[in-house]
């Protein structure tokens, strides 16, 4: 199961390592690599935008030094303009920043900063941020990250109203003929991913459901089966 981004096909499952037990992270990453995972989602938290701290740029550079994964850096930080260059230098391939913490006049310069580095650029919205706020930027970005939990911690439950938000965003993307992917992040598992896909989502950030699994191969297989159209 894959979809295209910039005319290359990508595996739509993006494991988030936020909830990982660091002592077995390497073996989990090896298993993801054996199972054709292409992207690792890094939840970057500064303790201000969210009430938690997580990784710095070295998490991206160390994964890139050992594995072939692309790094999707989700910046849950108060000052993304300051952090973005560090995550570009560390080897991120995709970078998303939250609209909640950027003045409208700063959005385009931040998009430009990410794009000129060669990274794909995404705008992230919390569950209570109006979908319409990202509409003016759909012709400039590669993806929209719709949070389906309030950011800060893994293992939370999927917020059901996200499905309607996905559908509304998908409708706007289709009507304006923009080539923007919808990434959903938070509380995703094999019992809700089918509905999330059907609502219009393209990419799925999954943390706890994958990292709690003792049989990642089978878990990934069951997830991919739920993504097959018409199933
Ligand atoms: C929450 C993070 C999510 C989260 C996903 O702030 O942005 O990526 O880690 O993990 P689960 O799948 O455990 O909700
Ligand atoms: Zn995330």
Short mmCIF file of C-alpha atoms and ligand atoms in Angstrom, two decimals:
data_model
loop_
_atom_site.label_atom_id
_atom_site.label_comp_id
_atom_site.label_asym_id
_atom_site.label_seq_id
_atom_site.Cartn_x
_atom_site.Cartn_y
_atom_site.Cartn_z
CA UNK A 1 0.00 0.00 0.00
CA UNK A 2 1.65 3.27 -0.99
CA UNK A 3 0.72 6.65 -2.42
CA UNK A 4 2.67 9.19 -4.41
CA UNK A 5 4.36 12.36 -3.18
CA UNK A 6 6.37 14.35 -5.72
CA UNK A 7 5.66 11.41 -8.08
CA UNK A 8 7.44 8.90 -5.86
CA UNK A 9 5.42 6.25 -4.03
CA UNK A 10 5.67 6.28 -0.23
CA UNK A 11 4.56 3.99 2.56
CA UNK A 12 1.77 5.94 4.35
CA UNK A 13 2.54 4.53 7.83
CA UNK A 14 4.80 6.91 9.80
CA UNK A 15 5.81 5.37 13.17
CA UNK A 16 6.16 7.96 15.94
CA UNK A 17 8.94 7.01 18.37
CA UNK A 18 7.70 9.29 21.18
CA UNK A 19 6.30 6.39 23.20
CA UNK A 20 9.24 4.10 22.69
CA UNK A 21 11.26 2.34 25.35
CA UNK A 22 14.71 3.65 24.41
CA UNK A 23 16.34 0.38 25.38
CA UNK A 24 14.71 -1.44 22.50
CA UNK A 25 14.42 1.41 19.99
CA UNK A 26 17.16 0.03 17.75
CA UNK A 27 15.49 -3.38 17.45
CA UNK A 28 12.13 -1.71 16.71
CA UNK A 29 13.73 0.44 14.02
CA UNK A 30 15.35 -2.67 12.53
CA UNK A 31 11.92 -4.34 12.42
CA UNK A 32 10.39 -1.26 10.78
CA UNK A 33 13.17 -1.32 8.18
CA UNK A 34 12.57 -5.03 7.51
CA UNK A 35 8.89 -4.19 6.99
CA UNK A 36 9.40 -1.45 4.42
CA UNK A 37 8.69 1.53 6.66
CA UNK A 38 10.18 4.60 4.94
CA UNK A 39 9.50 7.48 7.33
CA UNK A 40 10.04 7.89 11.07
CA UNK A 41 7.96 10.60 12.75
CA UNK A 42 9.92 12.56 15.35
CA UNK A 43 7.80 14.47 17.86
CA UNK A 44 9.89 17.44 18.89
CA UNK A 45 8.62 19.04 22.12
CA UNK A 46 10.06 22.10 23.87
CA UNK A 47 8.11 22.04 27.15
CA UNK A 48 6.44 25.35 26.21
CA UNK A 49 4.13 24.71 23.27
CA UNK A 50 3.33 21.39 24.95
CA UNK A 51 3.84 20.34 28.55
CA UNK A 52 6.48 17.76 27.70
CA UNK A 53 10.06 17.54 26.47
CA UNK A 54 11.23 14.98 23.93
CA UNK A 55 14.06 14.96 21.40
CA UNK A 56 16.58 17.40 19.96
CA UNK A 57 18.14 17.47 16.46
CA UNK A 58 20.59 14.70 17.44
CA UNK A 59 17.69 12.22 17.43
CA UNK A 60 17.25 12.92 13.71
CA UNK A 61 20.97 12.79 12.91
CA UNK A 62 21.57 9.61 14.89
CA UNK A 63 18.70 7.74 13.20
CA UNK A 64 19.87 8.97 9.79
CA UNK A 65 23.44 7.83 10.56
CA UNK A 66 22.31 4.24 11.22
CA UNK A 67 19.17 3.73 9.11
CA UNK A 68 17.88 4.56 5.61
CA UNK A 69 14.67 6.14 6.96
CA UNK A 70 13.44 9.57 5.97
CA UNK A 71 12.82 11.77 9.01
CA UNK A 72 9.51 13.59 9.45
CA UNK A 73 10.15 16.20 12.16
CA UNK A 74 6.96 17.44 13.82
CA UNK A 75 7.94 20.64 15.64
CA UNK A 76 5.73 21.17 18.67
CA UNK A 77 7.80 24.19 19.68
CA UNK A 78 7.04 27.83 20.43
CA UNK A 79 9.64 29.25 18.08
CA UNK A 80 9.81 27.05 14.97
CA UNK A 81 11.81 29.63 12.96
CA UNK A 82 14.68 29.18 15.42
CA UNK A 83 14.48 25.38 15.51
CA UNK A 84 13.95 24.66 11.81
CA UNK A 85 17.58 25.29 10.70
CA UNK A 86 18.80 22.86 13.39
CA UNK A 87 16.47 20.10 12.16
CA UNK A 88 17.37 20.77 8.52
CA UNK A 89 21.08 20.46 9.43
CA UNK A 90 20.34 17.28 11.39
CA UNK A 91 18.95 15.64 8.25
CA UNK A 92 15.15 16.03 8.41
CA UNK A 93 13.38 15.27 5.14
CA UNK A 94 9.96 16.58 6.12
CA UNK A 95 9.31 19.36 8.64
CA UNK A 96 5.97 20.50 10.02
CA UNK A 97 5.32 23.48 12.29
CA UNK A 98 2.23 24.55 14.22
CA UNK A 99 0.15 27.45 12.91
CA UNK A 100 -0.88 28.25 16.50
CA UNK A 101 2.51 29.75 17.32
CA UNK A 102 3.33 31.69 14.14
CA UNK A 103 2.16 35.19 13.22
CA UNK A 104 0.32 35.12 9.88
CA UNK A 105 3.00 37.34 8.38
CA UNK A 106 5.69 34.83 9.34
CA UNK A 107 4.06 31.74 7.80
CA UNK A 108 5.28 32.24 4.23
CA UNK A 109 8.91 33.02 5.24
CA UNK A 110 8.95 29.85 7.36
CA UNK A 111 7.51 27.81 4.50
CA UNK A 112 10.17 29.29 2.22
CA UNK A 113 12.95 28.53 4.73
CA UNK A 114 11.95 24.85 4.79
CA UNK A 115 11.40 24.55 1.04
CA UNK A 116 14.70 26.14 0.01
CA UNK A 117 16.48 23.53 2.13
CA UNK A 118 14.90 20.81 -0.03
CA UNK A 119 12.69 19.51 2.77
CA UNK A 120 8.97 18.91 2.30
CA UNK A 121 6.95 21.39 4.34
CA UNK A 122 3.83 20.78 6.41
CA UNK A 123 1.55 22.91 8.55
CA UNK A 124 0.24 21.27 11.74
CA UNK A 125 -3.10 22.12 13.36
CA UNK A 126 -4.26 21.20 16.84
CA UNK A 127 -7.75 19.65 17.14
CA UNK A 128 -9.25 23.03 18.16
CA UNK A 129 -7.59 25.10 15.41
CA UNK A 130 -10.03 26.04 12.62
CA UNK A 131 -9.32 24.08 9.45
CA UNK A 132 -9.87 27.24 7.37
CA UNK A 133 -6.68 28.81 8.80
CA UNK A 134 -4.53 26.54 6.62
CA UNK A 135 -6.51 27.15 3.40
CA UNK A 136 -4.49 30.24 2.30
CA UNK A 137 -1.29 28.16 2.34
CA UNK A 138 -2.46 25.03 0.51
CA UNK A 139 -0.76 26.14 -2.71
CA UNK A 140 2.61 26.46 -0.91
CA UNK A 141 2.89 23.33 1.25
CA UNK A 142 3.28 19.60 0.75
CA UNK A 143 1.13 18.30 3.61
CA UNK A 144 -1.19 19.28 6.43
CA UNK A 145 -0.72 17.52 9.78
CA UNK A 146 -4.11 17.26 11.50
CA UNK A 147 -3.68 16.43 15.19
CA UNK A 148 -6.26 13.89 16.29
CA UNK A 149 -5.16 14.27 19.92
CA UNK A 150 -4.02 17.35 21.81
CA UNK A 151 -0.22 17.26 21.44
CA UNK A 152 2.24 16.37 24.15
CA UNK A 153 1.88 12.69 24.85
CA UNK A 154 1.48 9.38 23.06
CA UNK A 155 -1.17 6.83 24.02
CA UNK A 156 -4.17 9.18 23.95
CA UNK A 157 -7.53 8.35 22.33
CA UNK A 158 -8.39 9.50 18.81
CA UNK A 159 -10.73 12.52 18.83
CA UNK A 160 -13.72 11.45 16.63
CA UNK A 161 -14.50 14.98 15.38
CA UNK A 162 -11.21 14.77 13.45
CA UNK A 163 -13.01 12.71 10.77
CA UNK A 164 -15.21 15.66 9.79
CA UNK A 165 -12.16 17.95 9.79
CA UNK A 166 -10.32 15.58 7.46
CA UNK A 167 -13.29 15.49 5.08
CA UNK A 168 -13.59 19.28 5.01
CA UNK A 169 -9.88 19.73 4.37
CA UNK A 170 -9.93 17.04 1.67
CA UNK A 171 -12.83 18.83 -0.04
CA UNK A 172 -10.92 22.13 -0.05
CA UNK A 173 -7.75 20.48 -1.39
CA UNK A 174 -9.73 18.77 -4.15
CA UNK A 175 -11.73 21.87 -5.08
CA UNK A 176 -8.59 24.03 -5.27
CA UNK A 177 -6.66 21.27 -7.08
CA UNK A 178 -3.72 21.52 -4.72
CA UNK A 179 -1.27 18.65 -4.40
CA UNK A 180 -1.34 18.47 -0.60
CA UNK A 181 -1.33 15.30 1.48
CA UNK A 182 -3.32 14.96 4.72
CA UNK A 183 -1.31 13.47 7.59
CA UNK A 184 -3.21 12.47 10.76
CA UNK A 185 -1.43 12.12 14.08
CA UNK A 186 -2.58 10.70 17.38
CA UNK A 187 -4.54 7.73 18.70
CA UNK A 188 -4.51 5.77 15.44
CA UNK A 189 -4.89 1.97 15.54
CA UNK A 190 -6.28 -0.84 13.42
CA UNK A 191 -9.85 -0.20 14.56
CA UNK A 192 -10.07 3.44 13.43
CA UNK A 193 -7.58 3.70 10.56
CA UNK A 194 -10.14 2.51 7.96
CA UNK A 195 -12.52 5.37 8.84
CA UNK A 196 -9.64 7.86 8.94
CA UNK A 197 -8.57 6.77 5.46
CA UNK A 198 -12.15 6.91 4.15
CA UNK A 199 -12.55 10.44 5.52
CA UNK A 200 -9.71 11.47 3.19
CA UNK A 201 -6.44 11.00 5.08
CA UNK A 202 -3.29 9.99 3.17
CA UNK A 203 -0.63 9.51 5.87
CA UNK A 204 -0.92 7.96 9.33
CA UNK A 205 1.34 8.70 12.28
CA UNK A 206 1.18 5.77 14.68
CA UNK A 207 3.05 5.56 17.97
CA UNK A 208 1.70 3.52 20.86
CA UNK A 209 -0.26 1.00 18.79
CA UNK A 210 2.92 0.05 16.94
CA UNK A 211 5.38 0.32 19.80
CA UNK A 212 3.17 -1.73 22.13
CA UNK A 213 2.97 -4.50 19.57
CA UNK A 214 5.00 -7.66 20.20
CA UNK A 215 4.57 -8.63 16.54
CA UNK A 216 5.13 -5.50 14.50
CA UNK A 217 5.13 -7.41 11.19
CA UNK A 218 1.62 -8.77 11.83
CA UNK A 219 0.43 -5.43 13.21
CA UNK A 220 1.65 -3.59 10.12
CA UNK A 221 0.04 -6.22 7.92
CA UNK A 222 -3.30 -5.76 9.70
CA UNK A 223 -3.03 -1.97 9.39
CA UNK A 224 -2.19 -2.13 5.68
CA UNK A 225 -5.15 -4.44 5.11
CA UNK A 226 -7.43 -1.75 6.52
CA UNK A 227 -6.05 0.73 4.00
CA UNK A 228 -6.88 -1.31 0.90
CA UNK A 229 -9.59 0.66 -0.98
CA UNK A 230 -13.05 -0.88 -0.83
CA UNK A 231 -12.11 -3.41 1.85
C1 LIG B 1 1.47 13.64 20.23
C2 LIG B 1 2.35 13.26 19.05
C3 LIG B 1 1.85 12.07 18.28
C4 LIG B 1 1.79 10.86 19.12
C5 LIG B 1 1.27 9.69 18.30
O1 LIG B 1 1.85 14.92 20.67
O2 LIG B 1 2.37 14.33 18.12
O3 LIG B 1 2.75 11.80 17.19
O4 LIG B 1 3.09 10.55 19.58
O5 LIG B 1 1.37 8.63 19.13
P1 LIG B 1 0.09 7.75 19.49
O6 LIG B 1 -0.11 6.90 18.26
O7 LIG B 1 0.56 6.99 20.69
O8 LIG B 1 -1.06 8.67 19.77
ZN1 LIG B 2 3.49 13.99 15.99
#
